[in-house]
PDB file of C-alpha atoms in Angstrom:
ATOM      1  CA  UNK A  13      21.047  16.162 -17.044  1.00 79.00           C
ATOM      2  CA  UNK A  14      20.021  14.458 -20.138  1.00 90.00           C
ATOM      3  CA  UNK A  15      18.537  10.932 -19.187  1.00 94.00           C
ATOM      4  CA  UNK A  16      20.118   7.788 -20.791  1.00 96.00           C
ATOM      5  CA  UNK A  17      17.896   5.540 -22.613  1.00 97.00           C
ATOM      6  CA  UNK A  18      18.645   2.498 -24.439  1.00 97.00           C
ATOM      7  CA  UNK A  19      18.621   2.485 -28.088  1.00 97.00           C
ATOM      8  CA  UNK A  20      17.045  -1.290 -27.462  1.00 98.00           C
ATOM      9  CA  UNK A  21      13.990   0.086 -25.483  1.00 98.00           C
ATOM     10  CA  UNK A  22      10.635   0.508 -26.799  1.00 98.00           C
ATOM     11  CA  UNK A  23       9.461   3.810 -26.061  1.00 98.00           C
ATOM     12  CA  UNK A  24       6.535   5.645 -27.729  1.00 98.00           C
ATOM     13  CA  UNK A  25       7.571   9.233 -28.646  1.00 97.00           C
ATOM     14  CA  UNK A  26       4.387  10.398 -27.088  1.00 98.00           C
ATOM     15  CA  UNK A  27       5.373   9.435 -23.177  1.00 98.00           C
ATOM     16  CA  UNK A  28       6.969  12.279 -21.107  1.00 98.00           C
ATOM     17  CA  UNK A  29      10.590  10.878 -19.738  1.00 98.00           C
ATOM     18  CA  UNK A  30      11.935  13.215 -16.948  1.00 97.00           C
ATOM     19  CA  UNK A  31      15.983  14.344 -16.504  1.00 97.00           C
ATOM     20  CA  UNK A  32      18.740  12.262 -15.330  1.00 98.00           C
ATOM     21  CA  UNK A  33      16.739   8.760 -15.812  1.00 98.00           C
ATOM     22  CA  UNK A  34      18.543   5.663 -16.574  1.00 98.00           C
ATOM     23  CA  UNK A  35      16.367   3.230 -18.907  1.00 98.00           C
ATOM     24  CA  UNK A  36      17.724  -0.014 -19.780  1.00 98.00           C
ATOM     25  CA  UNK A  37      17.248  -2.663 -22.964  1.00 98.00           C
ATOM     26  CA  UNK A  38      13.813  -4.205 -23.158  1.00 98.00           C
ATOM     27  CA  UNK A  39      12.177  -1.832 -21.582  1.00 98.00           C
ATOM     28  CA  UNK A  40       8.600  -0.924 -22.995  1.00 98.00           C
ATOM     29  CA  UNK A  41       6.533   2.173 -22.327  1.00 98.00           C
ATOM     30  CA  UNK A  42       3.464   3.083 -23.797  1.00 98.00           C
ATOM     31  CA  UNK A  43       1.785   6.532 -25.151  1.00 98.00           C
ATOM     32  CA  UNK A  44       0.375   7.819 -22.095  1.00 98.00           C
ATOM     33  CA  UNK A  45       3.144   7.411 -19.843  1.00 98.00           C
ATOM     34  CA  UNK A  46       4.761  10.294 -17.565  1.00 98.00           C
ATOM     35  CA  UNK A  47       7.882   9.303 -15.778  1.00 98.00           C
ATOM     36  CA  UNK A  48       9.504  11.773 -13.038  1.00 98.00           C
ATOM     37  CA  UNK A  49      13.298  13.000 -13.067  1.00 98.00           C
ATOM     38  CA  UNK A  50      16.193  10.422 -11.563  1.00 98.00           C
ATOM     39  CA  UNK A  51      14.312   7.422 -12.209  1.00 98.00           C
ATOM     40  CA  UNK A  52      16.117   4.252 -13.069  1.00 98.00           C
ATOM     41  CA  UNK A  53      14.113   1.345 -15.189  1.00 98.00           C
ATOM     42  CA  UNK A  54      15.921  -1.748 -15.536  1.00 98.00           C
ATOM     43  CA  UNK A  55      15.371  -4.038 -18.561  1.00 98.00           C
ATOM     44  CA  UNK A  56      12.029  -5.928 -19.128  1.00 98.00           C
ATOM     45  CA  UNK A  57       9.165  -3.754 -17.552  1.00 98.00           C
ATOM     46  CA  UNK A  58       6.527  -2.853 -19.024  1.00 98.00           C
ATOM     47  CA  UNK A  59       4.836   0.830 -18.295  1.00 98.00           C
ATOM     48  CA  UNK A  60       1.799   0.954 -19.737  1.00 98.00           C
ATOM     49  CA  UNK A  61      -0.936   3.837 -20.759  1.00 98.00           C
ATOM     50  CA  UNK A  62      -2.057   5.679 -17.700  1.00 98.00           C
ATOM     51  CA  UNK A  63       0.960   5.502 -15.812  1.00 98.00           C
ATOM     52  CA  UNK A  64       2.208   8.452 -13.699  1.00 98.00           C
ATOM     53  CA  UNK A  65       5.378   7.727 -11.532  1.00 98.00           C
ATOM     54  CA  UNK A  66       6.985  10.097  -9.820  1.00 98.00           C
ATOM     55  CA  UNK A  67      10.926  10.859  -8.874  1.00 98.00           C
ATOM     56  CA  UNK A  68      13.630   8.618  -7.911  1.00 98.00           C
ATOM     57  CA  UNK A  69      11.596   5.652  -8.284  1.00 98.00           C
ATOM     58  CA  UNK A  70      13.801   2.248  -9.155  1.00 98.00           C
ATOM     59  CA  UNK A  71      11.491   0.050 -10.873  1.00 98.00           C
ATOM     60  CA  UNK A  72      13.072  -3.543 -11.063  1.00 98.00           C
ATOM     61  CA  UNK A  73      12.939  -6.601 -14.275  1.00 98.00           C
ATOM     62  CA  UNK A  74       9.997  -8.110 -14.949  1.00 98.00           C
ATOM     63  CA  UNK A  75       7.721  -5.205 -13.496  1.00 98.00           C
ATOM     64  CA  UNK A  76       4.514  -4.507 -14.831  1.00 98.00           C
ATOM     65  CA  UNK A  77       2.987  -1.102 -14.375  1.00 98.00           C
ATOM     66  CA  UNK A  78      -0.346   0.092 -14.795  1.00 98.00           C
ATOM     67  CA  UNK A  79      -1.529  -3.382 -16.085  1.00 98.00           C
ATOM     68  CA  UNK A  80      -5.109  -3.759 -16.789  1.00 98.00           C
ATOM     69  CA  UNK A  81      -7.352  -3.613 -14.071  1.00 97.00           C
ATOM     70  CA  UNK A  82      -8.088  -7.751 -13.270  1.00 96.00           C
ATOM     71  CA  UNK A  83     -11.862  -6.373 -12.952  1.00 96.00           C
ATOM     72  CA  UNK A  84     -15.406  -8.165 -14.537  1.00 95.00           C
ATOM     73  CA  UNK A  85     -16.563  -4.303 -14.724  1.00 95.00           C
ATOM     74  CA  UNK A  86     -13.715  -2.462 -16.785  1.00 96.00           C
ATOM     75  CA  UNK A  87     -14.739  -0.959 -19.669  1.00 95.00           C
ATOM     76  CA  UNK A  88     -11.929  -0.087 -21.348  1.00 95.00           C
ATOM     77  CA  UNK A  89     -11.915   3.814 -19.299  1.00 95.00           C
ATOM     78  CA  UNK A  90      -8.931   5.813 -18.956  1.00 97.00           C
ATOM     79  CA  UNK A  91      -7.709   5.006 -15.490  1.00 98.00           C
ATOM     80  CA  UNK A  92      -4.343   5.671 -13.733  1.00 98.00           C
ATOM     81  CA  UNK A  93      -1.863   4.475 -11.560  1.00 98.00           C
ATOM     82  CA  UNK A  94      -0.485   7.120  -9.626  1.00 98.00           C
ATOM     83  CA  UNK A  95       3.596   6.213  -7.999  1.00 98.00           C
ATOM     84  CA  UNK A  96       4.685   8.732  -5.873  1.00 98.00           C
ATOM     85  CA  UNK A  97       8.739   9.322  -5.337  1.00 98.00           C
ATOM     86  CA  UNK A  98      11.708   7.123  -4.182  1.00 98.00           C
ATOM     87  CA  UNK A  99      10.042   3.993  -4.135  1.00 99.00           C
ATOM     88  CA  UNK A 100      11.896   0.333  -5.043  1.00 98.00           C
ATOM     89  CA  UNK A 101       9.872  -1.910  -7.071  1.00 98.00           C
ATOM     90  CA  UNK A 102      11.539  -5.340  -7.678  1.00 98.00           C
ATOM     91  CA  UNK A 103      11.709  -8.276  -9.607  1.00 98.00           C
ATOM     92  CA  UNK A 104       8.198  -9.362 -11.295  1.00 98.00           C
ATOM     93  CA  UNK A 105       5.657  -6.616  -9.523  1.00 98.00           C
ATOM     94  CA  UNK A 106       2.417  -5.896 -11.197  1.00 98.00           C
ATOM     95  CA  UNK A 107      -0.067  -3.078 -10.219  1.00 98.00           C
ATOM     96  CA  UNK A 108      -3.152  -2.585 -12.015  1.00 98.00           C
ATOM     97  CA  UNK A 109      -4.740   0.332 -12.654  1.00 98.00           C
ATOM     98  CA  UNK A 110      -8.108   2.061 -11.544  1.00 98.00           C
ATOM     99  CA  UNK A 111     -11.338   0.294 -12.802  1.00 98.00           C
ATOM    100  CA  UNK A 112     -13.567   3.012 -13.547  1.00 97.00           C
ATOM    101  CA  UNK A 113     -13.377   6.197 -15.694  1.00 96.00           C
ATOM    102  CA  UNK A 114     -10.454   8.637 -14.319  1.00 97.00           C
ATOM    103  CA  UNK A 115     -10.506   6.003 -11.764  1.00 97.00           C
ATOM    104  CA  UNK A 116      -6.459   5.449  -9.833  1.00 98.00           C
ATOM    105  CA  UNK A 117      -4.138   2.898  -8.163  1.00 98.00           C
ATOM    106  CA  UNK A 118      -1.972   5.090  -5.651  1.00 98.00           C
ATOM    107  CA  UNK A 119       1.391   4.139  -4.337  1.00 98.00           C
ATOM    108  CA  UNK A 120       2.695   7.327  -2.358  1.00 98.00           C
ATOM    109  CA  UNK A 121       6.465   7.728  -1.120  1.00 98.00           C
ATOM    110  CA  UNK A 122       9.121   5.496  -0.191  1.00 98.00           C
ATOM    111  CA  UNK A 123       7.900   2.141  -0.463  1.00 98.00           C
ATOM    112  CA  UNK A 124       9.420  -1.031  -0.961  1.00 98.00           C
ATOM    113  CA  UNK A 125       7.550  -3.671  -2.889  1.00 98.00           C
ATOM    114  CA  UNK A 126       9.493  -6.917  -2.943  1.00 98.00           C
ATOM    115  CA  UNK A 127       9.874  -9.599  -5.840  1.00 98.00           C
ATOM    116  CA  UNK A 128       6.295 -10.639  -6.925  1.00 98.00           C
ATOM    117  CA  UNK A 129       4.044  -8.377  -5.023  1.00 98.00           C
ATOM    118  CA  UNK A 130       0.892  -7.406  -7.020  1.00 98.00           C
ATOM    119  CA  UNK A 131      -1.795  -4.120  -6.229  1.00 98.00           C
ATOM    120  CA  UNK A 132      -4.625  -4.495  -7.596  1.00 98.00           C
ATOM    121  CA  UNK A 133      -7.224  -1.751  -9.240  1.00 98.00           C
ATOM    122  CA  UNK A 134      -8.145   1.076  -7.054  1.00 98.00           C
ATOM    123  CA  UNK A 135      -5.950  -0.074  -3.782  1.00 98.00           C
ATOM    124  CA  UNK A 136      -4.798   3.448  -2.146  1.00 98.00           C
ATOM    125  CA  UNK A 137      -1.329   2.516  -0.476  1.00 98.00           C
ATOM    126  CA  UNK A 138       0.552   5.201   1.729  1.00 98.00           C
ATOM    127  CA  UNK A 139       4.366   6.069   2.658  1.00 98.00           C
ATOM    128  CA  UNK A 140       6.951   3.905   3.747  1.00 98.00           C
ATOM    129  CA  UNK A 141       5.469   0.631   3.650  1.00 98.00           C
ATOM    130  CA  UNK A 142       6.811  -2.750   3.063  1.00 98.00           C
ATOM    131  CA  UNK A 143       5.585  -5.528   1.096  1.00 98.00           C
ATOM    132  CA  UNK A 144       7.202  -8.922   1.124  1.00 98.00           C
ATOM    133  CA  UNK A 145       7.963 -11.341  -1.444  1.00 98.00           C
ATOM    134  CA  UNK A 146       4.332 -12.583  -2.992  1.00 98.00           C
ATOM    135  CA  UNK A 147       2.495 -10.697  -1.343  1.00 98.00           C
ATOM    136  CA  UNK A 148      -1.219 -10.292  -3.084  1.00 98.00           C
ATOM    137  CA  UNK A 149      -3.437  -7.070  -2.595  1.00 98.00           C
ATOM    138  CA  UNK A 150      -6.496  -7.235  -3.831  1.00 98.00           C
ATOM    139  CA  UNK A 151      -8.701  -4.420  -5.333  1.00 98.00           C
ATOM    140  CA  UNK A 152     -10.485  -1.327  -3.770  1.00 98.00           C
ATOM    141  CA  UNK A 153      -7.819  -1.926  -0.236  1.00 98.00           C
ATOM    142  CA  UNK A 154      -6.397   0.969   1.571  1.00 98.00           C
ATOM    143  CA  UNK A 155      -3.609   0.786   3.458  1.00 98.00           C
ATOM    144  CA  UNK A 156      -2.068   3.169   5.719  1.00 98.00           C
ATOM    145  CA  UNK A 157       1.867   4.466   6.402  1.00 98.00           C
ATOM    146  CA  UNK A 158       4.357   2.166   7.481  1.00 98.00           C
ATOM    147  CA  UNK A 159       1.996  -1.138   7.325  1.00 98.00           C
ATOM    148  CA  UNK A 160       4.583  -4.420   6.557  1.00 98.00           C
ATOM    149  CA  UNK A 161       3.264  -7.006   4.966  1.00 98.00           C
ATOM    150  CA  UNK A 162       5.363 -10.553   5.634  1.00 98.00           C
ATOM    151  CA  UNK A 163       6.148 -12.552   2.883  1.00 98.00           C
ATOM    152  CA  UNK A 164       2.845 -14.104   1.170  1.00 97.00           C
ATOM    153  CA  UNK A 165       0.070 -12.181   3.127  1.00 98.00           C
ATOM    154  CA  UNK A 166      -3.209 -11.419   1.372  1.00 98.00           C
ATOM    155  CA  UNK A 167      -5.424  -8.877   1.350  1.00 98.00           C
ATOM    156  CA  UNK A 168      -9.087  -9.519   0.415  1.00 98.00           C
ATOM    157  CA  UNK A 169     -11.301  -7.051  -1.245  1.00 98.00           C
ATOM    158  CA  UNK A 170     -12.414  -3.336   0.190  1.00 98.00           C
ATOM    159  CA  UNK A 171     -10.428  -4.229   3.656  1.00 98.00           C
ATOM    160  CA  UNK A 172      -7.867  -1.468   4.916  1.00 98.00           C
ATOM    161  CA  UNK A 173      -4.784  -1.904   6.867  1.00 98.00           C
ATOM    162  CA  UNK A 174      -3.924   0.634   9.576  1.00 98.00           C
ATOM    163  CA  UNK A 175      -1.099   2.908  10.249  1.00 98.00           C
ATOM    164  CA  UNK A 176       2.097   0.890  11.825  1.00 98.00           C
ATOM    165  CA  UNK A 177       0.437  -2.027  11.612  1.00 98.00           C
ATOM    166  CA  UNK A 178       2.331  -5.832  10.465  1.00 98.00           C
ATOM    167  CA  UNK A 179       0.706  -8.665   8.891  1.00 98.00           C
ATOM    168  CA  UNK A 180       2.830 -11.667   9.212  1.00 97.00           C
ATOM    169  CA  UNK A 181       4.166 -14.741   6.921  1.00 97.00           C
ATOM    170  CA  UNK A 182       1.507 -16.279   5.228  1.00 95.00           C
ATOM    171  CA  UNK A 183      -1.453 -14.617   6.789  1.00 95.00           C
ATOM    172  CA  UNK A 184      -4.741 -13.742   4.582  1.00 96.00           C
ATOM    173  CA  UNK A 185      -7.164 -11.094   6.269  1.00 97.00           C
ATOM    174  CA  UNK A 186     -11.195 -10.094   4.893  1.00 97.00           C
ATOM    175  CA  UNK A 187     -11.705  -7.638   7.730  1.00 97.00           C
ATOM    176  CA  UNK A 188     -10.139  -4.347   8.711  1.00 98.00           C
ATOM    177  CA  UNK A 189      -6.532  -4.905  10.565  1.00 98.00           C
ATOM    178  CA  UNK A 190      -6.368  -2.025  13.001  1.00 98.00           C
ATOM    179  CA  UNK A 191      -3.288   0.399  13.249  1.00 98.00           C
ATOM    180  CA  UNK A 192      -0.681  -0.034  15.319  1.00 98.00           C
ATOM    181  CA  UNK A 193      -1.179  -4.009  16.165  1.00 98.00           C
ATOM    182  CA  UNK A 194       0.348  -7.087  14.718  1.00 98.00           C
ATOM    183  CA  UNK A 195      -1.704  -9.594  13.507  1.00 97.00           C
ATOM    184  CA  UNK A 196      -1.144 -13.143  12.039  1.00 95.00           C
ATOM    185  CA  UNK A 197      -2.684 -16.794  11.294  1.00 92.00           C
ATOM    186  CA  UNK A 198      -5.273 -18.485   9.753  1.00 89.00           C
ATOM    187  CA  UNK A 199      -8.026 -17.625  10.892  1.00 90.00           C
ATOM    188  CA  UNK A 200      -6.072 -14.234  11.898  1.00 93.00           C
ATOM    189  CA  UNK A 201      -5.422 -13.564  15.448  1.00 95.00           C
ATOM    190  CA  UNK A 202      -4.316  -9.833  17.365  1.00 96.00           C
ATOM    191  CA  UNK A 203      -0.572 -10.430  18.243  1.00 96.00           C
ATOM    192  CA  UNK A 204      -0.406  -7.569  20.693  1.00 97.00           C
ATOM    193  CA  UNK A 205       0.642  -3.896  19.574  1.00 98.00           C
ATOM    194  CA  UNK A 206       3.380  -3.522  17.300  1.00 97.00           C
ATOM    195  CA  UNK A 207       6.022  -1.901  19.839  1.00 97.00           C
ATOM    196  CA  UNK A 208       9.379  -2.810  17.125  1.00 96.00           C
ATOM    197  CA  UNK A 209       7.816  -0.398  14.628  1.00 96.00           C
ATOM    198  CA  UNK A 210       6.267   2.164  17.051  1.00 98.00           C
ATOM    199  CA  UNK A 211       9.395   2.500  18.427  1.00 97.00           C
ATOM    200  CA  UNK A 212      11.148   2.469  15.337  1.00 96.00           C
ATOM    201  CA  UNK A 213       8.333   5.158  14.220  1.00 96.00           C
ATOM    202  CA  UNK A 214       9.332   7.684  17.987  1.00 97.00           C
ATOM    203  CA  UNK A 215       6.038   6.915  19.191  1.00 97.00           C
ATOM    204  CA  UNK A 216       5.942   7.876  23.060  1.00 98.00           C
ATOM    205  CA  UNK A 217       6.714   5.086  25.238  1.00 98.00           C
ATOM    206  CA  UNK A 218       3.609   6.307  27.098  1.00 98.00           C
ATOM    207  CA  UNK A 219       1.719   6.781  24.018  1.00 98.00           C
ATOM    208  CA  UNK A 220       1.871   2.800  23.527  1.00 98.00           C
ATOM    209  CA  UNK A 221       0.720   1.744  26.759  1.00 98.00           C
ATOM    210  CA  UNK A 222      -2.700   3.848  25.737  1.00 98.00           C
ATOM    211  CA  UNK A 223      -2.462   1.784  22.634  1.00 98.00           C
ATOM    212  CA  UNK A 224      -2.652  -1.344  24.700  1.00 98.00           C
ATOM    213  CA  UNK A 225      -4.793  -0.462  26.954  1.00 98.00           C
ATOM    214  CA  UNK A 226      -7.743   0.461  23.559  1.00 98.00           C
ATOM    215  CA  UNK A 227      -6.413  -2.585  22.304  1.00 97.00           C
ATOM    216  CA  UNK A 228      -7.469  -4.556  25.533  1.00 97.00           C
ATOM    217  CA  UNK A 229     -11.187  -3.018  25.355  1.00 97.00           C
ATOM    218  CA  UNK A 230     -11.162  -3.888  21.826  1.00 97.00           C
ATOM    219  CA  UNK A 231     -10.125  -7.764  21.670  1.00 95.00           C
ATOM    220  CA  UNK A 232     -10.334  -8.642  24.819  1.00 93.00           C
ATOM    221  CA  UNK A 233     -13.553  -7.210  25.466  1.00 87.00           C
ATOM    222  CA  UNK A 234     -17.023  -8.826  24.421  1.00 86.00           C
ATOM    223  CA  UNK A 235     -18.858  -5.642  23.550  1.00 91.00           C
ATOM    224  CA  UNK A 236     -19.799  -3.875  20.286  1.00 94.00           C
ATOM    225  CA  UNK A 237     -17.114  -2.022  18.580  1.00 95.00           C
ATOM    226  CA  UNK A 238     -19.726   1.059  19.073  1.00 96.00           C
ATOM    227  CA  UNK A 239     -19.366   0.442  22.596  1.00 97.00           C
ATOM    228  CA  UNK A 240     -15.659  -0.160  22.559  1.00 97.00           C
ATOM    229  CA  UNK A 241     -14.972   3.176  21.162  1.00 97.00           C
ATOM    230  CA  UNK A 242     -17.159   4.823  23.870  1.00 97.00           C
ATOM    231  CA  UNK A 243     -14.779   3.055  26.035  1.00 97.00           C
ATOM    232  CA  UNK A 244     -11.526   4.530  24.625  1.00 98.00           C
ATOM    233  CA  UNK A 245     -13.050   8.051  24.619  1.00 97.00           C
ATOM    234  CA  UNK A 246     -14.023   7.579  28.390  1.00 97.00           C
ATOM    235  CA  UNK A 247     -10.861   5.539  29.708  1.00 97.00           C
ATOM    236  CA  UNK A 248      -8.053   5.904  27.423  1.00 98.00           C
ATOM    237  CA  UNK A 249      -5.725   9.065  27.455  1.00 98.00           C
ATOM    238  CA  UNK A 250      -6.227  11.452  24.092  1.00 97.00           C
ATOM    239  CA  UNK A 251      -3.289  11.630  22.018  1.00 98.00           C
ATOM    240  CA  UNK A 252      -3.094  11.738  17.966  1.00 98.00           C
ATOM    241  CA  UNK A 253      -2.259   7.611  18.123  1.00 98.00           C
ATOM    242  CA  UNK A 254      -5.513   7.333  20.203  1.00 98.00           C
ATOM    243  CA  UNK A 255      -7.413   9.492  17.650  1.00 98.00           C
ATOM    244  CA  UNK A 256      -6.312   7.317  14.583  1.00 98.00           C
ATOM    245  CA  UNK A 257      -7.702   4.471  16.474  1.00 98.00           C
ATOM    246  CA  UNK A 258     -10.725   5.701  17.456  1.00 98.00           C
ATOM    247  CA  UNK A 259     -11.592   7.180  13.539  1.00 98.00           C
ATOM    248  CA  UNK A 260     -10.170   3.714  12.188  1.00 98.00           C
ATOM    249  CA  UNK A 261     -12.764   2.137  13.911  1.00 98.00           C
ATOM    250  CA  UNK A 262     -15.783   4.011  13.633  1.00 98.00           C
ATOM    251  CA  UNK A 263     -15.657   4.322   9.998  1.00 98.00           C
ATOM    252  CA  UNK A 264     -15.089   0.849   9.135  1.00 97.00           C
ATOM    253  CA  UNK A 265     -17.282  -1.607   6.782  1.00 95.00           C
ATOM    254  CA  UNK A 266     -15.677  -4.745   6.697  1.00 95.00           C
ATOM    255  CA  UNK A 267     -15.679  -5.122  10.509  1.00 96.00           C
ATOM    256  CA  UNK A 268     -12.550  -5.419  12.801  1.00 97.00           C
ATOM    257  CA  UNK A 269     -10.319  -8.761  12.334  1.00 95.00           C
ATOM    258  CA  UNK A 270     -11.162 -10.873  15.466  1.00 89.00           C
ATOM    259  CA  UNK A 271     -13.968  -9.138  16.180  1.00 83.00           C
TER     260      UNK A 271
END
């Protein structure tokens, strides 16, 4: 099907509009633009050069995508942001494109970014995640699948947030949250594992009292986290949940929150 555009939208001839989109008034895209099939754009975003979204993707008033990166070293470099499929972007989102040359922002599949969430450059996000009202991402982050993030959280600079994991209300983090736990406060404090979503996610009832039982070593130990690994490969069942944890932890560079 032929996609219905308004007559009142701004959109350069040169952008590549997929089938069976719906794009409303006041709605400007630029030249290098590539927009999937089903897609519905409601009025007042802006899609800017370097944007590549995906399918069935409902992108919300007010949004701003592929913004410039907020970055003291861009350079004016082509740069991306990459949107995966069937993910709601509301009122007043911005995400910011990839600093460097060929450089990306990735959003993958089925995530829900509430009213005033902004990604910064570079920030790799993966499936099914939630991010609440005003919540702030800052540049170079990665988080996992199925991470929430409570309305206002921040995340600093170059941290990641792990698979599963939830960052409550109001909570800003500059280390590495872990996946599967919940943390929250100021200074950020472990709020136990995260057994709504894991069960939510069919993790093995089993399965999460391994998770603990790392998660134990880990905070409420008073060892390295070289050491605490060493721990969870002796004492801790193996199972793919267990794994994650393990390679979470060994290749960070921000350091573990609490730890």
């Amino acid at each position: 099907m032929a996609s219905e555009i308004s007559p009142k939208a701004e959109i350069s001839p040169k952008a590549k509009i997929g089938n069976n989109c719906k794009i409303f008034p006041f709605v400007y895209i630029e030249d290098d633009v590539e927009i999937g099939d089903n897609c519905i754009i409601f009025p007042f975003v802006s899609i800017l050069d370097g944007a590549r979204i995906g399918k069935g993707n409902k992108i919300h008033q007010g949004s701003v995508i592929a913004a410039l990166p907020q970055d003291f070293n861009y350079r004016g470099e082509k740069s991306y942001v990459k949107i995966g499929d069937n993910n709601i972007i509301r009122e007043n989102v911005v995400i910011n494109r990839g600093t460097y040359r060929e450089g990306s922002t990735v959003i993958g599949n089925h995530n829900y970014l509430l009213e005033g969430t902004h990604i910064s450059h570079d920030t790799v996000v993966g499936d099914k995640c939630v991010f609440g009202n005003g919540v702030e991402i800052a540049g170079d982050c990665v988080i996992g699948n199925g991470v929430i993030f409570s309305t206002g959280a921040i995340q600093n600079a170059n941290t990641r947030a792990g698979d599963l994991s939830l960052i409550q209300a109001g909570c800003a983090f500059s280390h590495d949250v872990p996946p599967y736990v919940i943390a929250g406060g100021n200074p950020m404090a472990y709020g136990g594992p995260n057994t709504t979503i894991m069960d939510i996610a069919k993790v093995d009832k089993k399965v999460q009292k391994h998770i603990a039982n790392a998660y134990r070593l880990l905070f409420h130990g008073k060892t390295s986290i070289e050491d605490v690994v060493l721990q969870i490969k002796e004492q801790v069942p193996d199972s793919p949940e267990i794994q994650n944890i393990v390679r979470f932890l060994e290749s960070t560079k921000r350091g573990i929150m609490c730890k």
